[in-house]
Amino acid sequence: MLPSPNLDDRRFQDLVDDAKRMIAQRCPEWTDHNVSDPGVTLIEAFAFMTDELFYRLNRVPDRLYIAFLELLGVSLHPPTAATVELLLWLSAPQPNAVVVPRGTEAATRRTDEDEAVSFTTARELVIPPRRLAHLRTSTRGGEPVPRPLRPRGDEDFPAFGEPPTPDDALLLGLDDSAPSCALALRFDCEVRGVGVDPRYPPLVWEAWTGSGWTRCDVDKDETGGLNRSGDVVVHLPHTHTASVVGGARAGWIRCRVVHPLEGYPPYSASPRIRSVSAFTIGGSVPAVHAETVHGEVLGTSEGVPGQAFPLARRPVVPGGSPFTVEVTDGSGWQTWREVDSFANSGPEDRVVELDRAEGVVRFPPAVREADGSLRSYGAVPPVGGTLRVPEYRTGGGPRGNVVAHEVSVLRSTIPFVVRVENRRAAQGGVALETVDQARERGPLALRTRDRAVTAEDYEQLSRRAAPGIARVRCIPATTAAEAGGVRVLVVPTAVPDDDDRLRFGDLVPDEGTLATVAEYLDERRPVGVRVAVEPPRYRGVTVVARLTARRRAATDGLKREALRALYRYFDPIRGGPDGDGWPFGRPVQAGEVHAVLQRLSGTEIVDDVLIFAADPRTGERGDPVQRIDLGKHDLVFSFGHQVRVTEGE
């Protein structure tokens, strides 16, 4: 915690010594500086009273401290609203597109102890009907080979090469793209893909996004790795787009063979497929834990500078449409935009300030100059003009960070939509800043003064632009093309699942957050400095460990605790030796894994530990090593740890 600012660090003896030095300068004939001299007695008396005054000033009450912060332009950060991806399931495949409008509401179940937590969708969702139009197979480095959707009789074809090797793929082309949709693929397969564990088949599902293949989440796989008939439900990204593959234009997805997990066998023969069909059964849409207020009337203007109008709801959370105020002057509505400060506004600028924490809208003031004239820092709404706010969001806070599968009540009625769920935990909800937190931030804001010069300035301003981010780091640009610029690395707030595991996608900030920080810094950077706002580089780490449990210790429970401890320790937000996030650039060593696992109450012996470097984007892993070195500004990411526990004697 930063110490409270010391208004004056001089004490009694310092004041007496300063006064005596001034005597030598101002009154050189005064040569007796002993304590017996009456003048020195007066100096000590005044020094004592001044010391008491400094003591009182350094203990300013919170009310005055807040007033000082307001004079510096420091206001409390508002809360931020948690966001979550809602999955809406259809009752059955539909022949026409199902539209879920923006503002659809879903909530958690209300209990005797807790009120329901509501979420509203942030955009419109369209779930179009889709069918399978093309089918291809390809081996590594080979051209796609067309396959029939429904072969004649009992004919079948191999899904991959014989035998399957990594990067063999089964390509499925929809009649068009299906962004943000849950796609069901119905396979009629023959049990031929022997050798694999059906719970962990060495397969990944990917979708084409126009710039490359993106990995998709699989909700369920009834086929056991294409080894028996059943459905596979794949969640397509919102960037899924149609493209041309093998001479056919379609919305392409693929099932690709990868290296199996450590300890699991690969395919020894290719699965064989008789027929495949596809249809959409749901869709995902982002939702926010905030309520949108539309068309609120603030009141009537008195035609004087510096008017303030409270909103009916507070606090106002960031996000959504830009905050504006509309003013009518009899001929129509005029728009007044939000600014951070009136300092750069002219007399005709239609601008307002918004205190989001207090929910107060302020119009520009007028300041009397030394010559008696008034200087206006913005236009004044006309007398009698009606003021209204078209739209703003209220709510937010950490209460919205609900765990996975908690949102299950659909409060809006949507035809053909039967249920809703959140497959992952909501994240990003941050509480309103407290006075103590603002007290810590005040000296930093005074030093920064809304201008980015040092690395600490860029980091402080980035947190101000997006209070919901977890970590930020400013570093010099590393390439010749970016010479003279800086890179701002942003780590978003992410909520782990019940096993303390984070998804890699949750550690990559969304485009909106990056754009908000970049725009905010662009207005405050020195001229000529290029600023790049991006996520840090993550280095995946996989730990494979073997433990011996203590007598009478449950092996399954110890395995769960060991995995949780590993995911918690190698966490870029909450992990590391100090528990406040893995330090940038800190290497990973096998010895510290031994220490983490040995601390568990049920561990008798840590028999063996292997660590592997992994690429979290491709899933490729390297050879086992004792130390993984990270770049100076890299962070670690837990990538699929594995623990085996044997019973102790």
XYZ file of C-alpha atoms in Angstrom:
649
model
C 0.000 0.000 0.000
C 1.261 3.466 -0.857
C 1.835 5.712 2.175
C -0.354 8.753 2.664
C 1.340 11.865 1.256
C 3.301 13.869 3.813
C 2.423 17.528 3.303
C 5.622 18.679 5.034
C 8.188 16.290 6.509
C 10.018 18.910 8.606
C 9.889 18.512 12.376
C 10.652 20.752 15.367
C 14.450 20.643 15.188
C 14.413 21.072 11.393
C 12.343 24.250 11.751
C 14.665 25.624 14.459
C 17.755 24.907 12.319
C 16.153 26.573 9.260
C 15.330 29.662 11.303
C 18.898 29.913 12.627
C 20.279 29.677 9.078
C 17.996 32.537 8.074
C 19.302 34.576 11.012
C 22.820 34.235 9.625
C 21.587 35.517 6.247
C 19.234 38.285 7.347
C 20.753 39.426 10.679
C 24.483 38.685 10.644
C 24.940 40.872 13.768
C 22.869 38.334 15.761
C 25.607 36.008 16.910
C 24.209 34.474 20.125
C 22.266 31.350 19.069
C 22.285 29.632 22.449
C 19.018 28.431 23.994
C 19.382 31.075 26.706
C 18.878 33.861 24.172
C 15.292 35.292 24.264
C 15.157 35.375 20.440
C 16.015 31.700 20.227
C 13.273 31.018 22.779
C 10.738 32.702 20.452
C 12.061 30.684 17.503
C 11.572 27.450 19.437
C 8.048 28.486 20.466
C 7.024 29.199 16.875
C 8.737 25.988 15.684
C 6.742 24.005 18.246
C 3.425 25.509 17.090
C 4.315 24.957 13.417
C 5.228 21.337 14.144
C 1.807 20.849 15.734
C 0.158 22.377 12.665
C 2.024 19.988 10.346
C 0.950 17.072 12.529
C -2.730 18.031 12.146
C -2.447 18.666 8.404
C -0.922 15.230 7.860
C -4.036 13.705 9.447
C -6.618 15.247 7.157
C -10.000 13.530 7.525
C -11.453 11.592 4.575
C -13.922 14.345 3.787
C -11.144 16.879 3.175
C -8.997 14.270 1.436
C -11.829 13.618 -1.024
C -12.119 17.353 -1.590
C -8.401 17.520 -2.382
C -8.757 14.605 -4.811
C -11.659 16.342 -6.539
C -9.550 19.464 -6.947
C -6.991 17.278 -8.727
C -9.703 15.802 -10.943
C -9.580 12.387 -9.264
C -13.016 10.756 -8.995
C -13.963 7.260 -7.882
C -13.809 4.609 -10.587
C -17.298 3.235 -11.271
C -17.992 -0.488 -11.069
C -17.696 -2.564 -14.205
C -20.280 -5.060 -15.389
C -19.505 -8.752 -15.726
C -19.908 -10.285 -19.160
C -20.798 -13.835 -20.070
C -21.501 -15.887 -23.176
C -25.073 -17.176 -23.103
C -25.919 -20.323 -25.036
C -29.543 -20.513 -26.181
C -30.792 -23.944 -27.239
C -33.548 -24.511 -29.796
C -36.338 -26.963 -29.116
C -35.585 -28.603 -32.489
C -33.885 -27.732 -35.794
C -35.927 -24.999 -37.493
C -36.532 -24.460 -41.226
C -36.212 -20.679 -40.853
C -33.773 -18.398 -39.035
C -34.493 -17.800 -35.335
C -33.774 -14.232 -34.192
C -32.910 -13.461 -30.558
C -33.220 -9.655 -30.182
C -30.765 -7.434 -28.353
C -31.805 -6.906 -24.745
C -33.074 -10.464 -24.179
C -32.901 -11.146 -20.442
C -31.705 -14.263 -18.632
C -30.948 -14.790 -14.952
C -29.792 -17.203 -12.284
C -32.342 -18.982 -10.124
C -33.558 -17.087 -7.095
C -33.052 -18.838 -3.752
C -33.986 -18.145 -0.157
C -30.522 -16.671 0.454
C -29.651 -14.983 -2.855
C -31.492 -12.754 -5.282
C -31.392 -13.635 -8.956
C -28.533 -12.141 -11.000
C -29.781 -10.849 -14.360
C -27.969 -10.535 -17.680
C -29.120 -8.888 -20.913
C -27.819 -9.742 -24.364
C -25.564 -7.086 -25.886
C -26.418 -7.714 -29.538
C -28.850 -9.503 -31.776
C -28.317 -13.212 -32.402
C -29.440 -14.943 -35.597
C -29.540 -18.761 -35.641
C -29.873 -19.700 -39.326
C -30.821 -23.148 -40.634
C -27.799 -24.924 -42.054
C -27.177 -28.251 -43.800
C -24.107 -30.150 -44.906
C -23.302 -29.422 -48.566
C -19.752 -30.757 -49.069
C -17.506 -33.408 -47.551
C -13.745 -33.772 -48.048
C -10.880 -35.786 -46.561
C -7.231 -34.813 -46.680
C -3.938 -36.253 -45.537
C -1.053 -34.192 -44.306
C 0.210 -32.076 -47.210
C -2.277 -33.629 -49.671
C -5.144 -32.176 -51.693
C -8.721 -32.549 -50.345
C -10.559 -35.575 -51.769
C -14.363 -35.232 -52.297
C -16.499 -37.764 -50.449
C -20.223 -38.596 -50.823
C -22.520 -37.299 -48.088
C -24.591 -40.515 -48.172
C -22.783 -43.425 -49.855
C -24.845 -46.137 -51.493
C -25.823 -49.141 -49.412
C -23.295 -50.050 -46.750
C -20.397 -48.282 -48.405
C -18.109 -46.251 -46.184
C -14.874 -44.300 -46.452
C -11.895 -43.611 -44.148
C -12.070 -40.313 -42.275
C -8.265 -39.975 -42.267
C -5.200 -41.608 -43.763
C -4.238 -45.239 -43.259
C -2.951 -45.146 -40.592
C -3.987 -41.654 -39.354
C -1.145 -39.221 -38.791
C -1.186 -35.740 -37.230
C -2.765 -33.077 -39.499
C -4.952 -35.571 -41.387
C -8.382 -33.947 -41.538
C -12.053 -34.499 -42.280
C -13.496 -31.320 -43.832
C -17.217 -30.548 -43.672
C -18.709 -27.719 -45.718
C -22.012 -26.128 -44.688
C -24.246 -24.448 -47.268
C -23.182 -21.116 -45.699
C -21.433 -19.747 -42.617
C -22.988 -20.157 -39.159
C -21.258 -17.653 -36.871
C -21.869 -18.067 -33.116
C -24.015 -21.161 -33.700
C -24.091 -24.521 -31.971
C -23.847 -27.052 -34.781
C -24.874 -30.696 -34.414
C -23.044 -33.183 -36.653
C -24.754 -36.565 -36.884
C -22.377 -39.390 -37.829
C -23.116 -42.936 -38.932
C -19.790 -44.627 -38.216
C -18.314 -48.092 -38.069
C -16.025 -49.129 -35.223
C -12.702 -49.127 -37.041
C -10.650 -46.339 -35.450
C -9.092 -48.661 -32.927
C -6.335 -47.906 -30.464
C -7.601 -44.673 -28.920
C -9.263 -43.893 -25.628
C -12.820 -42.800 -26.611
C -12.825 -40.301 -23.730
C -9.702 -38.527 -25.022
C -9.472 -39.032 -28.797
C -6.552 -37.201 -30.463
C -8.869 -34.902 -32.432
C -9.575 -31.187 -32.507
C -12.438 -29.379 -34.233
C -11.657 -26.145 -36.070
C -13.591 -23.568 -38.108
C -12.425 -21.333 -40.944
C -12.589 -17.617 -40.062
C -11.218 -16.046 -43.226
C -7.716 -15.600 -41.840
C -7.098 -19.124 -40.576
C -8.464 -22.109 -38.704
C -9.760 -21.399 -35.180
C -10.231 -24.117 -32.598
C -13.851 -24.792 -31.592
C -15.310 -26.006 -28.335
C -17.024 -29.389 -28.378
C -20.039 -29.684 -26.105
C -20.410 -33.443 -26.412
C -19.028 -36.262 -28.532
C -21.232 -39.350 -28.580
C -19.031 -40.985 -31.238
C -15.989 -41.611 -29.005
C -13.646 -40.183 -31.616
C -15.728 -41.137 -34.718
C -15.800 -44.780 -33.592
C -19.561 -45.222 -33.295
C -22.723 -43.549 -34.507
C -23.849 -40.464 -32.639
C -23.816 -36.669 -32.494
C -20.978 -34.201 -32.059
C -22.008 -30.670 -30.981
C -19.501 -28.035 -32.077
C -19.646 -24.350 -31.069
C -18.575 -22.149 -33.970
C -16.843 -18.793 -33.380
C -18.515 -15.506 -34.253
C -15.901 -15.016 -36.982
C -16.908 -18.133 -38.914
C -17.171 -17.255 -42.592
C -17.697 -18.971 -45.928
C -14.680 -19.645 -48.130
C -13.513 -21.773 -51.064
C -11.769 -25.073 -50.248
C -11.116 -27.692 -52.919
C -13.061 -25.677 -55.478
C -16.247 -25.504 -53.369
C -17.526 -22.464 -51.499
C -18.981 -23.313 -48.092
C -18.853 -22.578 -44.394
C -16.008 -24.961 -43.634
C -15.175 -26.763 -40.421
C -12.759 -29.632 -39.975
C -11.850 -32.459 -37.629
C -8.047 -32.737 -37.456
C -5.817 -35.446 -36.000
C -3.302 -34.225 -33.404
C -0.713 -35.825 -31.172
C -2.419 -37.696 -28.292
C -2.086 -36.622 -24.689
C 0.789 -37.994 -22.654
C 0.059 -41.611 -21.757
C -2.759 -42.095 -24.304
C -2.365 -44.094 -27.538
C -2.841 -42.760 -31.097
C -5.070 -44.208 -33.815
C -3.812 -47.496 -35.234
C -6.485 -47.492 -37.970
C -8.718 -44.808 -39.447
C -12.369 -44.469 -38.407
C -14.773 -45.214 -41.255
C -17.847 -43.130 -41.981
C -21.060 -44.153 -43.732
C -22.903 -40.813 -43.686
C -22.884 -37.349 -42.087
C -25.555 -34.666 -41.643
C -25.529 -31.273 -39.955
C -28.047 -28.838 -38.451
C -27.985 -25.858 -36.061
C -29.495 -26.379 -32.624
C -28.523 -23.182 -30.788
C -26.368 -20.096 -30.673
C -24.136 -18.060 -28.363
C -24.399 -14.346 -27.690
C -22.524 -12.051 -25.257
C -24.536 -10.724 -22.330
C -23.784 -8.140 -19.671
C -24.743 -7.893 -16.010
C -26.313 -4.456 -16.342
C -29.687 -2.914 -16.996
C -30.114 -0.524 -19.906
C -32.182 2.597 -19.206
C -33.778 4.197 -22.268
C -35.013 7.759 -22.801
C -34.657 9.139 -19.268
C -35.669 12.811 -18.903
C -33.249 14.740 -16.667
C -35.258 17.950 -16.330
C -35.401 21.470 -17.759
C -32.469 23.788 -18.336
C -32.276 27.111 -16.470
C -29.969 28.582 -19.102
C -27.015 29.171 -16.743
C -23.509 27.632 -16.783
C -22.504 24.788 -14.497
C -25.855 23.018 -14.177
C -25.881 19.489 -12.710
C -28.614 16.875 -13.021
C -28.710 13.535 -11.190
C -29.680 10.385 -13.036
C -32.461 8.216 -11.688
C -30.177 5.167 -11.524
C -26.571 4.912 -10.410
C -23.814 3.971 -10.804
C -23.344 4.167 -14.562
C -21.174 1.318 -15.847
C -18.924 1.598 -18.906
C -19.869 -0.116 -22.132
C -22.692 0.011 -24.590
C -23.372 3.081 -26.699
C -21.362 6.269 -26.000
C -23.026 8.385 -23.319
C -24.802 11.437 -24.740
C -27.393 13.983 -23.621
C -30.046 15.353 -25.953
C -31.329 18.920 -25.542
C -34.343 20.380 -27.316
C -34.378 24.039 -28.315
C -37.814 24.079 -29.942
C -36.547 23.171 -33.420
C -35.321 19.671 -32.645
C -32.975 17.618 -30.483
C -29.285 18.466 -30.274
C -26.677 15.961 -29.044
C -24.180 16.796 -26.293
C -21.278 14.360 -26.024
C -19.338 13.233 -22.934
C -15.791 14.477 -22.255
C -13.321 13.734 -19.456
C -12.641 17.419 -18.815
C -13.952 20.809 -19.906
C -10.409 22.210 -20.050
C -10.074 21.905 -23.835
C -13.638 22.913 -24.735
C -14.620 26.137 -26.452
C -17.697 28.329 -25.816
C -19.738 26.616 -28.561
C -18.826 23.003 -27.808
C -21.798 20.860 -26.761
C -20.152 18.723 -24.081
C -21.011 17.270 -20.668
C -19.158 15.523 -17.865
C -20.532 12.390 -16.214
C -19.670 11.292 -12.700
C -20.372 7.608 -13.192
C -20.010 6.670 -9.547
C -22.509 9.292 -8.328
C -24.649 9.281 -11.478
C -24.511 13.074 -11.978
C -24.458 14.861 -15.360
C -22.664 18.232 -15.310
C -22.808 20.915 -17.978
C -19.891 23.277 -18.733
C -19.065 26.060 -16.241
C -18.046 29.673 -16.859
C -15.011 31.174 -15.080
C -14.512 34.888 -14.420
C -11.156 36.114 -15.720
C -8.896 38.735 -14.118
C -10.316 41.469 -16.375
C -13.860 40.714 -15.232
C -14.963 38.856 -18.361
C -16.502 35.377 -18.328
C -14.833 32.507 -20.119
C -17.185 29.644 -21.045
C -15.836 26.100 -21.255
C -18.738 24.849 -23.340
C -22.170 25.773 -24.582
C -25.067 26.374 -22.197
C -28.422 24.647 -22.858
C -31.171 27.198 -23.681
C -33.658 28.272 -21.029
C -36.572 25.874 -20.813
C -34.862 23.237 -22.934
C -35.768 19.662 -22.044
C -32.832 17.378 -21.262
C -32.898 13.635 -21.791
C -30.433 10.726 -21.934
C -31.137 8.322 -24.823
C -29.470 5.321 -23.199
C -27.127 4.302 -20.377
C -26.258 1.192 -18.408
C -26.504 0.784 -14.657
C -25.589 -2.063 -12.324
C -22.359 -4.033 -12.482
C -20.146 -5.167 -9.636
C -18.570 -8.480 -8.583
C -21.981 -10.042 -7.910
C -22.238 -10.678 -11.622
C -19.201 -13.016 -11.647
C -21.379 -16.119 -11.452
C -19.939 -19.579 -11.976
C -20.567 -21.750 -15.024
C -24.086 -23.150 -15.622
C -25.675 -20.773 -13.096
C -27.646 -18.701 -15.627
C -30.576 -20.982 -16.443
C -33.763 -18.866 -16.389
C -34.880 -17.238 -19.657
C -36.947 -14.207 -18.662
C -37.738 -13.112 -22.219
C -39.978 -15.251 -24.398
C -38.285 -16.228 -27.668
C -40.126 -18.564 -30.077
C -38.475 -21.986 -30.477
C -35.854 -21.257 -27.740
C -36.304 -23.827 -24.993
C -33.498 -23.082 -22.516
C -30.423 -20.989 -21.788
C -27.141 -21.617 -20.002
C -23.688 -20.129 -19.536
C -21.050 -22.727 -20.360
C -18.356 -20.670 -18.618
C -18.173 -18.368 -15.644
C -19.021 -14.698 -16.035
C -16.071 -12.363 -15.566
C -15.105 -8.715 -15.482
C -17.368 -7.527 -12.656
C -15.440 -5.087 -10.442
C -16.801 -3.212 -7.423
C -16.999 0.563 -7.087
C -13.651 2.024 -6.073
C -13.383 2.811 -2.373
C -12.004 5.973 -0.817
C -8.949 4.054 0.434
C -8.222 2.858 -3.107
C -8.621 6.399 -4.435
C -6.291 7.577 -1.665
C -3.610 5.258 -3.037
C -4.255 6.329 -6.609
C -4.282 10.073 -5.875
C -0.490 10.613 -5.724
C -0.077 8.587 -8.932
C -2.713 10.675 -10.686
C -0.994 13.847 -9.488
C 2.308 12.632 -10.911
C 0.813 11.450 -14.207
C -1.333 14.560 -14.761
C -3.209 12.891 -17.626
C -0.092 12.595 -19.764
C 1.825 9.420 -20.662
C 5.582 9.889 -20.476
C 7.053 7.094 -18.352
C 6.133 3.412 -18.425
C 4.305 3.850 -15.113
C 2.216 6.614 -16.690
C 1.078 4.323 -19.495
C 0.161 1.604 -17.008
C -1.733 3.986 -14.735
C -3.692 5.514 -17.614
C -4.493 2.076 -19.041
C -6.076 1.048 -15.738
C -8.057 4.272 -15.744
C -9.304 3.593 -19.274
C -10.377 0.015 -18.470
C -10.764 -0.549 -14.709
C -11.742 -4.177 -15.332
C -8.328 -5.327 -16.557
C -6.296 -7.479 -14.166
C -2.700 -6.576 -15.113
C -0.948 -4.178 -17.458
C 2.700 -3.752 -18.405
C 4.350 -1.113 -20.592
C 7.545 -2.028 -22.430
C 9.593 -0.399 -25.207
C 8.870 -1.511 -28.761
C 11.105 -4.396 -29.771
C 11.177 -4.189 -33.577
C 12.893 -1.685 -35.835
C 9.573 -0.815 -37.465
C 8.227 0.261 -34.046
C 11.291 2.277 -33.040
C 10.325 5.158 -30.810
C 7.115 3.462 -29.698
C 5.845 1.491 -26.736
C 3.855 -1.712 -26.298
C 1.182 -1.936 -23.630
C 0.477 -5.542 -22.611
C -3.011 -6.038 -21.188
C -4.199 -9.054 -19.178
C -8.000 -9.080 -18.745
C -9.816 -10.191 -15.642
C -10.609 -13.915 -15.927
C -12.570 -16.162 -13.599
C -11.364 -19.786 -13.204
C -13.744 -22.735 -13.275
C -14.505 -25.008 -10.334
C -11.106 -26.709 -10.766
C -9.227 -23.363 -10.655
C -8.485 -23.697 -14.356
C -8.469 -20.751 -16.768
C -9.304 -20.950 -20.451
C -6.676 -19.544 -22.765
C -9.341 -17.556 -24.619
C -10.301 -15.740 -21.397
C -6.737 -14.414 -21.075
C -6.888 -12.666 -24.439
C -8.580 -9.250 -24.120
C -11.431 -8.597 -26.514
C -11.111 -6.097 -29.323
C -13.354 -3.605 -27.530
C -11.073 -3.441 -24.472
C -7.947 -3.072 -26.603
C -9.578 -0.340 -28.681
C -10.736 1.534 -25.556
C -7.249 1.523 -24.017
C -5.590 2.423 -27.336
C -7.941 5.349 -27.945
C -7.480 6.637 -24.400
C -3.681 6.476 -24.609
C -3.605 7.986 -28.090
C -4.995 11.252 -26.745
C -2.376 11.373 -23.979
C 0.832 10.148 -25.615
C 3.667 12.476 -26.655
C 3.674 13.534 -30.288
C 5.506 11.015 -32.462
C 5.213 8.064 -30.064
C 3.461 5.011 -31.485
C 1.480 2.951 -28.986
C 0.541 -0.702 -29.582
C -1.977 -2.239 -27.156
C -2.018 -6.031 -27.252
C -2.095 -9.141 -25.047
C 1.196 -10.498 -23.686
C 2.852 -13.573 -25.130
C 1.833 -16.660 -23.169
C 4.078 -19.688 -22.791
C 2.126 -22.864 -22.161
C 3.335 -25.213 -19.427
C 2.233 -28.827 -18.993
C 3.156 -30.695 -15.819
C 3.070 -34.501 -15.736
C 3.528 -35.720 -12.164
C 3.338 -38.973 -10.251
C 2.513 -38.944 -6.518
C 2.316 -41.454 -3.712
C -0.511 -40.762 -1.293
C -0.334 -41.067 2.478
C -2.015 -43.990 4.159
C -5.810 -43.667 4.313
C -5.680 -40.635 1.975
C -8.212 -40.680 -0.871
C -6.310 -40.910 -4.142
C -9.085 -39.265 -6.194
C -9.279 -36.358 -3.773
C -5.501 -35.924 -3.791
C -5.471 -35.933 -7.588
C -8.100 -33.173 -7.698
C -6.207 -31.100 -5.132
C -2.924 -31.568 -6.981
C -4.426 -30.406 -10.274
C -6.046 -27.412 -8.603
C -2.756 -26.486 -6.941
C -0.921 -26.625 -10.271
C -3.519 -24.592 -12.130
C -3.544 -22.062 -9.297
C 0.246 -21.766 -9.131
C 0.823 -21.374 -12.881
C -1.856 -18.692 -13.156
C -0.906 -15.360 -14.786
C -3.426 -13.482 -12.608
C -3.506 -15.222 -9.209
C -0.462 -17.505 -9.313
C 3.237 -17.218 -8.712
C 5.218 -17.386 -5.472
C 3.387 -14.382 -3.973
C -0.107 -15.249 -5.210
C -0.573 -11.971 -7.100
C 0.123 -13.233 -10.621
C 3.014 -14.981 -12.275
C 5.895 -12.480 -12.603
C 6.638 -11.396 -16.158
C 9.586 -13.329 -17.548
C 10.055 -15.629 -14.528
C 11.260 -19.101 -15.650
C 9.483 -22.320 -14.702
C 11.532 -24.985 -12.918
C 10.703 -28.571 -12.028
C 11.930 -28.034 -8.459
C 9.146 -25.609 -7.602
C 6.576 -28.097 -8.912
C 7.927 -30.586 -6.352
C 7.436 -27.956 -3.639
C 3.853 -27.159 -4.708
C 2.825 -30.812 -4.715
C 4.697 -31.786 -1.558
C 2.795 -29.127 0.439
C -0.501 -30.959 -0.132
C -1.713 -32.659 3.037
C -2.300 -36.043 1.368
C 1.078 -36.274 -0.408
C 3.605 -38.756 0.945
C 6.183 -38.575 -1.862
C 6.423 -36.738 -5.156
C 7.831 -39.607 -7.216
C 8.371 -37.909 -10.553
C 7.803 -34.557 -12.258
C 8.124 -33.721 -15.950
C 7.472 -30.287 -17.404
C 6.794 -29.577 -21.069
C 6.690 -26.305 -22.970
C 3.478 -26.029 -25.017
C 1.934 -23.655 -27.517
C -1.561 -22.837 -26.159
C -2.777 -21.861 -29.638
C -1.800 -25.014 -31.536
C -1.575 -27.508 -28.679
C 1.898 -28.671 -29.691
C 4.236 -29.681 -26.861
C 7.989 -29.989 -26.678
C 10.263 -32.495 -24.973
C 10.402 -32.876 -21.167
C 12.846 -30.456 -19.533
C 13.823 -29.327 -16.041
C 13.549 -25.603 -16.787
C 11.483 -23.511 -19.203
C 12.865 -20.056 -19.882
C 10.421 -17.278 -20.714
C 10.971 -14.081 -22.605
C 11.494 -10.967 -20.508
C 7.843 -9.948 -20.860
C 6.152 -13.365 -21.224
C 3.664 -15.022 -18.894
C 2.930 -18.686 -18.202
C -0.323 -20.481 -18.890
C -1.362 -23.873 -17.510
C -1.919 -26.205 -20.440
C -3.429 -29.547 -19.508
C -1.603 -30.816 -16.407
C -1.711 -34.552 -15.701
C -1.318 -36.195 -12.292
C -1.281 -39.865 -11.358
C -1.656 -40.904 -7.724
C -0.814 -44.328 -6.294
C -1.860 -45.598 -2.891
C 0.702 -45.576 -0.122
C 1.655 -48.713 1.738
